Amino acid sequence: TPEEATDLGSFLAKACHDPERVVIGLSELLINAVEHGNLEISYEEKSELMRSGRWTEEIRRRLETERFARRVATARFERDRGRMRIVIRDEGPGFDPSPYLQIDPGRVFDSHGRGIAIANLLSFDEIQYLDGGREVVATVSCSDRAKG
């Protein structure tokens, strides 16, 4: 669920040298795996659901439907050579992440759509999407060096 994704993001961030830097980006990537990956809610659908006040209701509804109920998102992390790598995988159809890796001025006033850019620009040293967008590998240094 989105709540479990948020909790897991907070927990995994504590394994990093700078958890405050990582926690928001990690939570955003995990929530995306649930909402957009496993539950297959498109950007446009989310915009409309949020405008109409039905966002939370639709998440709950999809979590209970046969099509989506058994899907899981997984997170795996490993530390080695002064860095931490988190691999998040969902069971959705995948997507093209390229439009979301940077802040898009055309979406700046949208109610959502900045999570991947925040993760890419602020939280991690590197983000790589694999398997058609179903898997994201986020890497961050575990040293004192901040991104920059």
Tab-separated table of N, CA and C in Angstrom:
chain	number	residue	atom	x	y	z
A	1	THR	N	0.844	-1.180	0.000
A	1	THR	CA	0.000	0.000	0.000
A	1	THR	C	0.891	1.245	0.000
A	2	PRO	N	0.343	2.397	-0.331
A	2	PRO	CA	1.156	3.624	-0.243
A	2	PRO	C	1.684	3.873	1.172
A	3	GLU	N	0.888	3.543	2.171
A	3	GLU	CA	1.338	3.734	3.555
A	3	GLU	C	2.521	2.820	3.885
A	4	GLU	N	2.454	1.584	3.437
A	4	GLU	CA	3.574	0.662	3.662
A	4	GLU	C	4.817	1.130	2.914
A	5	ALA	N	4.626	1.684	1.719
A	5	ALA	CA	5.754	2.209	0.945
A	5	ALA	C	6.429	3.357	1.684
A	6	THR	N	5.628	4.245	2.255
A	6	THR	CA	6.179	5.367	3.024
A	6	THR	C	6.951	4.865	4.236
A	7	ASP	N	6.372	3.917	4.954
A	7	ASP	CA	7.041	3.353	6.135
A	7	ASP	C	8.347	2.662	5.752
A	8	LEU	N	8.319	1.892	4.674
A	8	LEU	CA	9.525	1.192	4.236
A	8	LEU	C	10.595	2.187	3.796
A	9	GLY	N	10.186	3.256	3.131
A	9	GLY	CA	11.144	4.291	2.734
A	9	GLY	C	11.845	4.892	3.932
A	10	SER	N	11.099	5.176	4.983
A	10	SER	CA	11.694	5.729	6.211
A	10	SER	C	12.651	4.733	6.845
A	11	PHE	N	12.256	3.485	6.876
A	11	PHE	CA	13.094	2.442	7.469
A	11	PHE	C	14.399	2.266	6.685
A	12	LEU	N	14.310	2.133	5.372
A	12	LEU	CA	15.511	1.924	4.553
A	12	LEU	C	16.426	3.141	4.557
A	13	ALA	N	15.865	4.331	4.633
A	13	ALA	CA	16.693	5.545	4.641
A	13	ALA	C	17.619	5.565	5.849
A	14	LYS	N	17.193	4.959	6.937
A	14	LYS	CA	18.021	4.943	8.145
A	14	LYS	C	19.303	4.142	7.957
A	15	ALA	N	19.358	3.289	6.956
A	15	ALA	CA	20.563	2.507	6.680
A	15	ALA	C	21.609	3.329	5.943
A	16	CYS	N	21.230	4.512	5.504
A	16	CYS	CA	22.141	5.370	4.749
A	16	CYS	C	22.814	6.378	5.667
A	17	HIS	N	23.958	6.850	5.230
A	17	HIS	CA	24.724	7.840	5.993
A	17	HIS	C	23.933	9.134	6.205
A	18	ASP	N	23.149	9.536	5.214
A	18	ASP	CA	22.402	10.789	5.277
A	18	ASP	C	20.915	10.503	5.031
A	19	PRO	N	20.216	9.957	6.019
A	19	PRO	CA	18.825	9.548	5.812
A	19	PRO	C	17.899	10.695	5.425
A	20	GLU	N	18.156	11.904	5.900
A	20	GLU	CA	17.301	13.037	5.560
A	20	GLU	C	17.336	13.333	4.069
A	21	ARG	N	18.473	13.116	3.454
A	21	ARG	CA	18.620	13.341	2.017
A	21	ARG	C	17.849	12.300	1.208
A	22	VAL	N	17.848	11.072	1.686
A	22	VAL	CA	17.347	9.938	0.922
A	22	VAL	C	15.860	9.669	1.140
A	23	VAL	N	15.337	9.988	2.310
A	23	VAL	CA	14.006	9.508	2.699
A	23	VAL	C	12.892	9.943	1.751
A	24	ILE	N	12.880	11.183	1.329
A	24	ILE	CA	11.787	11.638	0.460
A	24	ILE	C	11.854	10.948	-0.902
A	25	GLY	N	13.025	10.933	-1.505
A	25	GLY	CA	13.174	10.286	-2.810
A	25	GLY	C	12.863	8.810	-2.759
A	26	LEU	N	13.314	8.145	-1.717
A	26	LEU	CA	13.064	6.712	-1.574
A	26	LEU	C	11.575	6.439	-1.410
A	27	SER	N	10.915	7.216	-0.576
A	27	SER	CA	9.470	7.046	-0.395
A	27	SER	C	8.723	7.306	-1.701
A	28	GLU	N	9.129	8.321	-2.442
A	28	GLU	CA	8.480	8.626	-3.719
A	28	GLU	C	8.617	7.468	-4.708
A	29	LEU	N	9.805	6.886	-4.795
A	29	LEU	CA	10.006	5.766	-5.717
A	29	LEU	C	9.183	4.553	-5.304
A	30	LEU	N	9.103	4.292	-4.013
A	30	LEU	CA	8.311	3.156	-3.518
A	30	LEU	C	6.818	3.385	-3.749
A	31	ILE	N	6.340	4.578	-3.474
A	31	ILE	CA	4.925	4.889	-3.702
A	31	ILE	C	4.591	4.785	-5.183
A	32	ASN	N	5.487	5.265	-6.053
A	32	ASN	CA	5.261	5.136	-7.496
A	32	ASN	C	5.137	3.676	-7.907
A	33	ALA	N	5.936	2.808	-7.304
A	33	ALA	CA	5.864	1.379	-7.629
A	33	ALA	C	4.472	0.826	-7.321
A	34	VAL	N	3.879	1.301	-6.243
A	34	VAL	CA	2.536	0.844	-5.869
A	34	VAL	C	1.485	1.494	-6.763
A	35	GLU	N	1.444	2.824	-6.747
A	35	GLU	CA	0.359	3.551	-7.420
A	35	GLU	C	0.397	3.417	-8.943
A	36	HIS	N	1.525	3.749	-9.527
A	36	HIS	CA	1.618	3.768	-10.981
A	36	HIS	C	2.030	2.418	-11.559
A	37	GLY	N	2.835	1.662	-10.815
A	37	GLY	CA	3.252	0.342	-11.278
A	37	GLY	C	2.170	-0.693	-11.046
A	38	ASN	N	2.062	-1.156	-9.824
A	38	ASN	CA	1.138	-2.247	-9.520
A	38	ASN	C	-0.328	-1.908	-9.752
A	39	LEU	N	-0.742	-0.701	-9.435
A	39	LEU	CA	-2.158	-0.338	-9.574
A	39	LEU	C	-2.472	0.298	-10.925
A	40	GLU	N	-1.441	0.531	-11.734
A	40	GLU	CA	-1.583	1.013	-13.111
A	40	GLU	C	-2.403	2.294	-13.233
A	41	ILE	N	-2.188	3.225	-12.329
A	41	ILE	CA	-2.861	4.522	-12.411
A	41	ILE	C	-1.947	5.463	-13.188
A	42	SER	N	-2.425	5.931	-14.312
A	42	SER	CA	-1.616	6.816	-15.153
A	42	SER	C	-1.529	8.210	-14.547
A	43	TYR	N	-0.626	8.999	-15.068
A	43	TYR	CA	-0.466	10.387	-14.619
A	43	TYR	C	-1.784	11.154	-14.801
A	44	GLU	N	-2.387	10.981	-15.961
A	44	GLU	CA	-3.633	11.679	-16.260
A	44	GLU	C	-4.758	11.222	-15.330
A	45	GLU	N	-4.849	9.905	-15.089
A	45	GLU	CA	-5.873	9.398	-14.168
A	45	GLU	C	-5.674	9.962	-12.764
A	46	LYS	N	-4.440	9.999	-12.307
A	46	LYS	CA	-4.179	10.538	-10.974
A	46	LYS	C	-4.583	12.004	-10.907
A	47	SER	N	-4.286	12.770	-11.946
A	47	SER	CA	-4.668	14.183	-11.970
A	47	SER	C	-6.174	14.325	-11.801
A	48	GLU	N	-6.941	13.556	-12.560
A	48	GLU	CA	-8.395	13.644	-12.492
A	48	GLU	C	-8.931	13.152	-11.142
A	49	LEU	N	-8.383	12.068	-10.641
A	49	LEU	CA	-8.824	11.538	-9.344
A	49	LEU	C	-8.545	12.523	-8.219
A	50	MET	N	-7.415	13.200	-8.283
A	50	MET	CA	-7.091	14.187	-7.256
A	50	MET	C	-8.007	15.418	-7.375
A	51	ARG	N	-8.282	15.849	-8.606
A	51	ARG	CA	-9.192	16.989	-8.816
A	51	ARG	C	-10.588	16.696	-8.266
A	52	SER	N	-11.035	15.459	-8.439
A	52	SER	CA	-12.390	15.094	-8.026
A	52	SER	C	-12.466	14.613	-6.575
A	53	GLY	N	-11.321	14.523	-5.899
A	53	GLY	CA	-11.315	14.085	-4.505
A	53	GLY	C	-11.512	12.600	-4.321
A	54	ARG	N	-11.277	11.808	-5.376
A	54	ARG	CA	-11.492	10.356	-5.315
A	54	ARG	C	-10.192	9.550	-5.298
A	55	TRP	N	-9.063	10.213	-5.130
A	55	TRP	CA	-7.758	9.556	-5.205
A	55	TRP	C	-7.641	8.414	-4.198
A	56	THR	N	-7.852	8.692	-2.931
A	56	THR	CA	-7.703	7.680	-1.887
A	56	THR	C	-8.699	6.548	-2.083
A	57	GLU	N	-9.915	6.887	-2.428
A	57	GLU	CA	-10.961	5.880	-2.673
A	57	GLU	C	-10.553	4.930	-3.801
A	58	GLU	N	-9.984	5.483	-4.876
A	58	GLU	CA	-9.581	4.652	-6.014
A	58	GLU	C	-8.400	3.750	-5.653
A	59	ILE	N	-7.463	4.240	-4.866
A	59	ILE	CA	-6.345	3.400	-4.413
A	59	ILE	C	-6.903	2.201	-3.654
A	60	ARG	N	-7.782	2.453	-2.690
A	60	ARG	CA	-8.375	1.372	-1.888
A	60	ARG	C	-9.145	0.397	-2.765
A	61	ARG	N	-9.916	0.936	-3.706
A	61	ARG	CA	-10.703	0.070	-4.588
A	61	ARG	C	-9.796	-0.861	-5.388
A	62	ARG	N	-8.742	-0.293	-5.980
A	62	ARG	CA	-7.847	-1.128	-6.794
A	62	ARG	C	-7.083	-2.143	-5.956
A	63	LEU	N	-6.715	-1.764	-4.757
A	63	LEU	CA	-6.002	-2.711	-3.887
A	63	LEU	C	-6.849	-3.942	-3.569
A	64	GLU	N	-8.160	-3.811	-3.679
A	64	GLU	CA	-9.057	-4.916	-3.351
A	64	GLU	C	-9.548	-5.686	-4.569
A	65	THR	N	-9.240	-5.233	-5.778
A	65	THR	CA	-9.717	-5.930	-6.966
A	65	THR	C	-8.823	-7.124	-7.277
A	66	GLU	N	-9.422	-8.128	-7.876
A	66	GLU	CA	-8.688	-9.354	-8.200
A	66	GLU	C	-7.477	-9.083	-9.088
A	67	ARG	N	-7.627	-8.158	-10.024
A	67	ARG	CA	-6.539	-7.861	-10.969
A	67	ARG	C	-5.277	-7.365	-10.268
A	68	PHE	N	-5.431	-6.579	-9.190
A	68	PHE	CA	-4.277	-5.945	-8.560
A	68	PHE	C	-3.936	-6.474	-7.168
A	69	ALA	N	-4.835	-7.144	-6.519
A	69	ALA	CA	-4.688	-7.487	-5.097
A	69	ALA	C	-3.449	-8.324	-4.779
A	70	ARG	N	-3.016	-9.145	-5.684
A	70	ARG	CA	-1.876	-10.036	-5.392
A	70	ARG	C	-0.529	-9.465	-5.822
A	71	ARG	N	-0.545	-8.325	-6.443
A	71	ARG	CA	0.714	-7.720	-6.884
A	71	ARG	C	1.476	-7.166	-5.683
A	72	VAL	N	2.788	-7.275	-5.773
A	72	VAL	CA	3.639	-6.727	-4.719
A	72	VAL	C	4.741	-5.889	-5.353
A	73	ALA	N	5.177	-4.922	-4.604
A	73	ALA	CA	6.375	-4.168	-4.956
A	73	ALA	C	7.448	-4.621	-3.970
A	74	THR	N	8.643	-4.801	-4.453
A	74	THR	CA	9.732	-5.251	-3.586
A	74	THR	C	10.841	-4.214	-3.558
A	75	ALA	N	11.555	-4.211	-2.461
A	75	ALA	CA	12.726	-3.342	-2.326
A	75	ALA	C	13.856	-4.183	-1.760
A	76	ARG	N	15.005	-4.025	-2.344
A	76	ARG	CA	16.204	-4.731	-1.895
A	76	ARG	C	17.312	-3.698	-1.777
A	77	PHE	N	18.079	-3.777	-0.728
A	77	PHE	CA	19.192	-2.836	-0.648
A	77	PHE	C	20.475	-3.591	-0.334
A	78	GLU	N	21.558	-2.988	-0.786
A	78	GLU	CA	22.889	-3.548	-0.540
A	78	GLU	C	23.855	-2.403	-0.337
A	79	ARG	N	24.797	-2.628	0.528
A	79	ARG	CA	25.858	-1.644	0.775
A	79	ARG	C	27.183	-2.278	0.404
A	80	ASP	N	27.972	-1.543	-0.343
A	80	ASP	CA	29.315	-1.990	-0.669
A	80	ASP	C	30.131	-0.821	-1.181
A	81	ARG	N	31.421	-0.878	-0.966
A	81	ARG	CA	32.363	0.112	-1.489
A	81	ARG	C	31.897	1.555	-1.274
A	82	GLY	N	31.402	1.853	-0.094
A	82	GLY	CA	31.039	3.219	0.230
A	82	GLY	C	29.755	3.724	-0.401
A	83	ARG	N	28.905	2.832	-0.878
A	83	ARG	CA	27.641	3.275	-1.449
A	83	ARG	C	26.520	2.304	-1.078
A	84	MET	N	25.319	2.809	-1.178
A	84	MET	CA	24.147	1.995	-0.944
A	84	MET	C	23.316	1.990	-2.220
A	85	ARG	N	22.855	0.816	-2.581
A	85	ARG	CA	22.048	0.656	-3.783
A	85	ARG	C	20.702	0.065	-3.358
A	86	ILE	N	19.621	0.722	-3.762
A	86	ILE	CA	18.279	0.242	-3.477
A	86	ILE	C	17.637	-0.128	-4.807
A	87	VAL	N	17.115	-1.337	-4.897
A	87	VAL	CA	16.453	-1.820	-6.106
A	87	VAL	C	14.975	-2.001	-5.776
A	88	ILE	N	14.129	-1.286	-6.487
A	88	ILE	CA	12.688	-1.349	-6.277
A	88	ILE	C	12.064	-1.911	-7.545
A	89	ARG	N	11.200	-2.897	-7.365
A	89	ARG	CA	10.576	-3.559	-8.510
A	89	ARG	C	9.075	-3.683	-8.283
A	90	ASP	N	8.310	-3.417	-9.339
A	90	ASP	CA	6.863	-3.616	-9.257
A	90	ASP	C	6.425	-4.606	-10.329
A	91	GLU	N	5.152	-4.978	-10.302
A	91	GLU	CA	4.609	-5.966	-11.226
A	91	GLU	C	3.696	-5.335	-12.268
A	92	GLY	N	3.838	-4.039	-12.477
A	92	GLY	CA	3.020	-3.340	-13.461
A	92	GLY	C	3.568	-3.485	-14.866
A	93	PRO	N	2.961	-2.783	-15.827
A	93	PRO	CA	3.347	-2.895	-17.233
A	93	PRO	C	4.597	-2.110	-17.602
A	94	GLY	N	5.097	-1.273	-16.693
A	94	GLY	CA	6.265	-0.439	-16.983
A	94	GLY	C	5.856	0.900	-17.553
A	95	PHE	N	6.838	1.767	-17.755
A	95	PHE	CA	6.587	3.108	-18.282
A	95	PHE	C	7.909	3.698	-18.744
A	96	ASP	N	7.813	4.815	-19.447
A	96	ASP	CA	8.998	5.548	-19.880
A	96	ASP	C	9.307	6.608	-18.828
A	97	PRO	N	10.382	6.452	-18.047
A	97	PRO	CA	10.675	7.401	-16.976
A	97	PRO	C	11.288	8.714	-17.451
A	98	SER	N	11.761	8.780	-18.686
A	98	SER	CA	12.527	9.945	-19.135
A	98	SER	C	11.805	11.277	-18.948
A	99	PRO	N	10.490	11.396	-19.154
A	99	PRO	CA	9.861	12.705	-18.943
A	99	PRO	C	9.809	13.140	-17.481
A	100	TYR	N	10.071	12.228	-16.564
A	100	TYR	CA	9.901	12.516	-15.137
A	100	TYR	C	11.217	12.688	-14.377
A	101	LEU	N	12.353	12.505	-15.043
A	101	LEU	CA	13.646	12.578	-14.367
A	101	LEU	C	14.076	14.007	-14.041
A	102	GLN	N	13.524	14.979	-14.724
A	102	GLN	CA	13.813	16.393	-14.480
A	102	GLN	C	12.496	17.104	-14.177
A	103	ILE	N	12.581	18.248	-13.518
A	103	ILE	CA	11.388	19.053	-13.268
A	103	ILE	C	10.906	19.615	-14.603
A	104	ASP	N	9.655	19.354	-14.942
A	104	ASP	CA	9.065	19.838	-16.187
A	104	ASP	C	8.258	21.103	-15.886
A	105	PRO	N	8.657	22.249	-16.448
A	105	PRO	CA	7.918	23.486	-16.183
A	105	PRO	C	6.431	23.385	-16.537
A	106	GLY	N	6.090	22.523	-17.474
A	106	GLY	CA	4.697	22.344	-17.860
A	106	GLY	C	3.868	21.634	-16.809
A	107	ARG	N	4.530	20.967	-15.864
A	107	ARG	CA	3.815	20.249	-14.803
A	107	ARG	C	4.051	20.868	-13.430
A	108	VAL	N	4.731	21.986	-13.361
A	108	VAL	CA	5.139	22.544	-12.077
A	108	VAL	C	3.951	22.878	-11.175
A	109	PHE	N	2.808	23.199	-11.733
A	109	PHE	CA	1.638	23.527	-10.916
A	109	PHE	C	0.694	22.345	-10.740
A	110	ASP	N	1.045	21.191	-11.297
A	110	ASP	CA	0.234	19.994	-11.082
A	110	ASP	C	0.337	19.567	-9.625
A	111	SER	N	-0.645	18.852	-9.151
A	111	SER	CA	-0.674	18.428	-7.751
A	111	SER	C	0.272	17.261	-7.473
A	112	HIS	N	0.878	16.726	-8.509
A	112	HIS	CA	1.780	15.578	-8.366
A	112	HIS	C	2.733	15.572	-9.556
A	113	GLY	N	3.612	14.569	-9.599
A	113	GLY	CA	4.465	14.422	-10.771
A	113	GLY	C	5.897	14.893	-10.614
A	114	ARG	N	6.320	15.148	-9.371
A	114	ARG	CA	7.696	15.605	-9.158
A	114	ARG	C	8.545	14.608	-8.380
A	115	GLY	N	7.969	13.496	-7.949
A	115	GLY	CA	8.669	12.552	-7.087
A	115	GLY	C	9.929	11.958	-7.688
A	116	ILE	N	9.852	11.523	-8.929
A	116	ILE	CA	11.024	10.924	-9.572
A	116	ILE	C	12.110	11.987	-9.759
A	117	ALA	N	11.725	13.191	-10.154
A	117	ALA	CA	12.708	14.271	-10.329
A	117	ALA	C	13.379	14.614	-9.005
A	118	ILE	N	12.611	14.673	-7.938
A	118	ILE	CA	13.184	14.946	-6.614
A	118	ILE	C	14.177	13.854	-6.243
A	119	ALA	N	13.772	12.605	-6.451
A	119	ALA	CA	14.672	11.488	-6.151
A	119	ALA	C	15.949	11.588	-6.983
A	120	ASN	N	15.804	11.905	-8.250
A	120	ASN	CA	16.942	11.977	-9.160
A	120	ASN	C	17.853	13.166	-8.855
A	121	LEU	N	17.269	14.330	-8.607
A	121	LEU	CA	18.053	15.551	-8.453
A	121	LEU	C	18.589	15.776	-7.041
A	122	LEU	N	17.881	15.286	-6.037
A	122	LEU	CA	18.255	15.606	-4.659
A	122	LEU	C	18.636	14.406	-3.798
A	123	SER	N	17.968	13.296	-3.972
A	123	SER	CA	18.125	12.197	-3.017
A	123	SER	C	19.231	11.204	-3.359
A	124	PHE	N	19.482	10.994	-4.632
A	124	PHE	CA	20.411	9.934	-5.028
A	124	PHE	C	21.501	10.463	-5.957
A	125	ASP	N	22.607	9.751	-5.972
A	125	ASP	CA	23.693	10.096	-6.883
A	125	ASP	C	23.407	9.583	-8.289
A	126	GLU	N	22.623	8.503	-8.365
A	126	GLU	CA	22.287	7.925	-9.670
A	126	GLU	C	20.974	7.169	-9.554
A	127	ILE	N	20.157	7.306	-10.594
A	127	ILE	CA	18.930	6.520	-10.717
A	127	ILE	C	18.942	5.895	-12.099
A	128	GLN	N	18.683	4.608	-12.139
A	128	GLN	CA	18.650	3.895	-13.408
A	128	GLN	C	17.385	3.045	-13.458
A	129	TYR	N	16.609	3.211	-14.510
A	129	TYR	CA	15.406	2.402	-14.707
A	129	TYR	C	15.731	1.241	-15.633
A	130	LEU	N	15.243	0.066	-15.273
A	130	LEU	CA	15.483	-1.154	-16.037
A	130	LEU	C	14.155	-1.850	-16.338
A	131	ASP	N	14.206	-2.836	-17.208
A	131	ASP	CA	13.062	-3.686	-17.525
A	131	ASP	C	11.825	-2.862	-17.877
A	132	GLY	N	12.001	-1.911	-18.767
A	132	GLY	CA	10.876	-1.114	-19.239
A	132	GLY	C	10.226	-0.249	-18.174
A	133	GLY	N	10.976	0.121	-17.143
A	133	GLY	CA	10.455	0.974	-16.086
A	133	GLY	C	9.871	0.234	-14.897
A	134	ARG	N	9.910	-1.095	-14.929
A	134	ARG	CA	9.382	-1.888	-13.800
A	134	ARG	C	10.370	-1.999	-12.645
A	135	GLU	N	11.611	-1.619	-12.898
A	135	GLU	CA	12.627	-1.703	-11.851
A	135	GLU	C	13.445	-0.419	-11.856
A	136	VAL	N	13.707	0.111	-10.669
A	136	VAL	CA	14.544	1.292	-10.541
A	136	VAL	C	15.672	0.959	-9.571
A	137	VAL	N	16.886	1.342	-9.934
A	137	VAL	CA	18.052	1.171	-9.084
A	137	VAL	C	18.517	2.568	-8.686
A	138	ALA	N	18.439	2.849	-7.403
A	138	ALA	CA	18.838	4.156	-6.874
A	138	ALA	C	20.106	3.967	-6.058
A	139	THR	N	21.125	4.748	-6.357
A	139	THR	CA	22.418	4.613	-5.704
A	139	THR	C	22.781	5.915	-5.002
A	140	VAL	N	23.300	5.773	-3.785
A	140	VAL	CA	23.714	6.940	-3.011
A	140	VAL	C	25.009	6.612	-2.286
A	141	SER	N	25.876	7.602	-2.200
A	141	SER	CA	27.129	7.437	-1.474
A	141	SER	C	26.842	7.297	0.004
A	142	CYS	N	27.590	6.453	0.663
A	142	CYS	CA	27.475	6.301	2.130
A	142	CYS	C	28.597	7.024	2.839
A	143	SER	N	29.301	7.881	2.110
A	143	SER	CA	30.382	8.668	2.712
A	143	SER	C	29.842	10.021	3.128
A	144	ASP	N	30.705	10.912	3.580
A	144	ASP	CA	30.311	12.247	3.972
A	144	ASP	C	30.036	13.158	2.797
A	145	ARG	N	30.376	12.733	1.595
A	145	ARG	CA	30.210	13.562	0.413
A	145	ARG	C	28.723	13.692	0.060
A	146	ALA	N	28.260	14.895	-0.097
A	146	ALA	CA	26.873	15.130	-0.519
A	146	ALA	C	26.832	15.250	-2.031
A	147	LYS	N	25.661	15.024	-2.593
A	147	LYS	CA	25.499	15.148	-4.048
A	147	LYS	C	25.760	16.577	-4.459
A	148	GLY	N	26.445	16.734	-5.539
A	148	GLY	CA	26.695	18.085	-6.002
A	148	GLY	C	27.745	18.124	-6.965
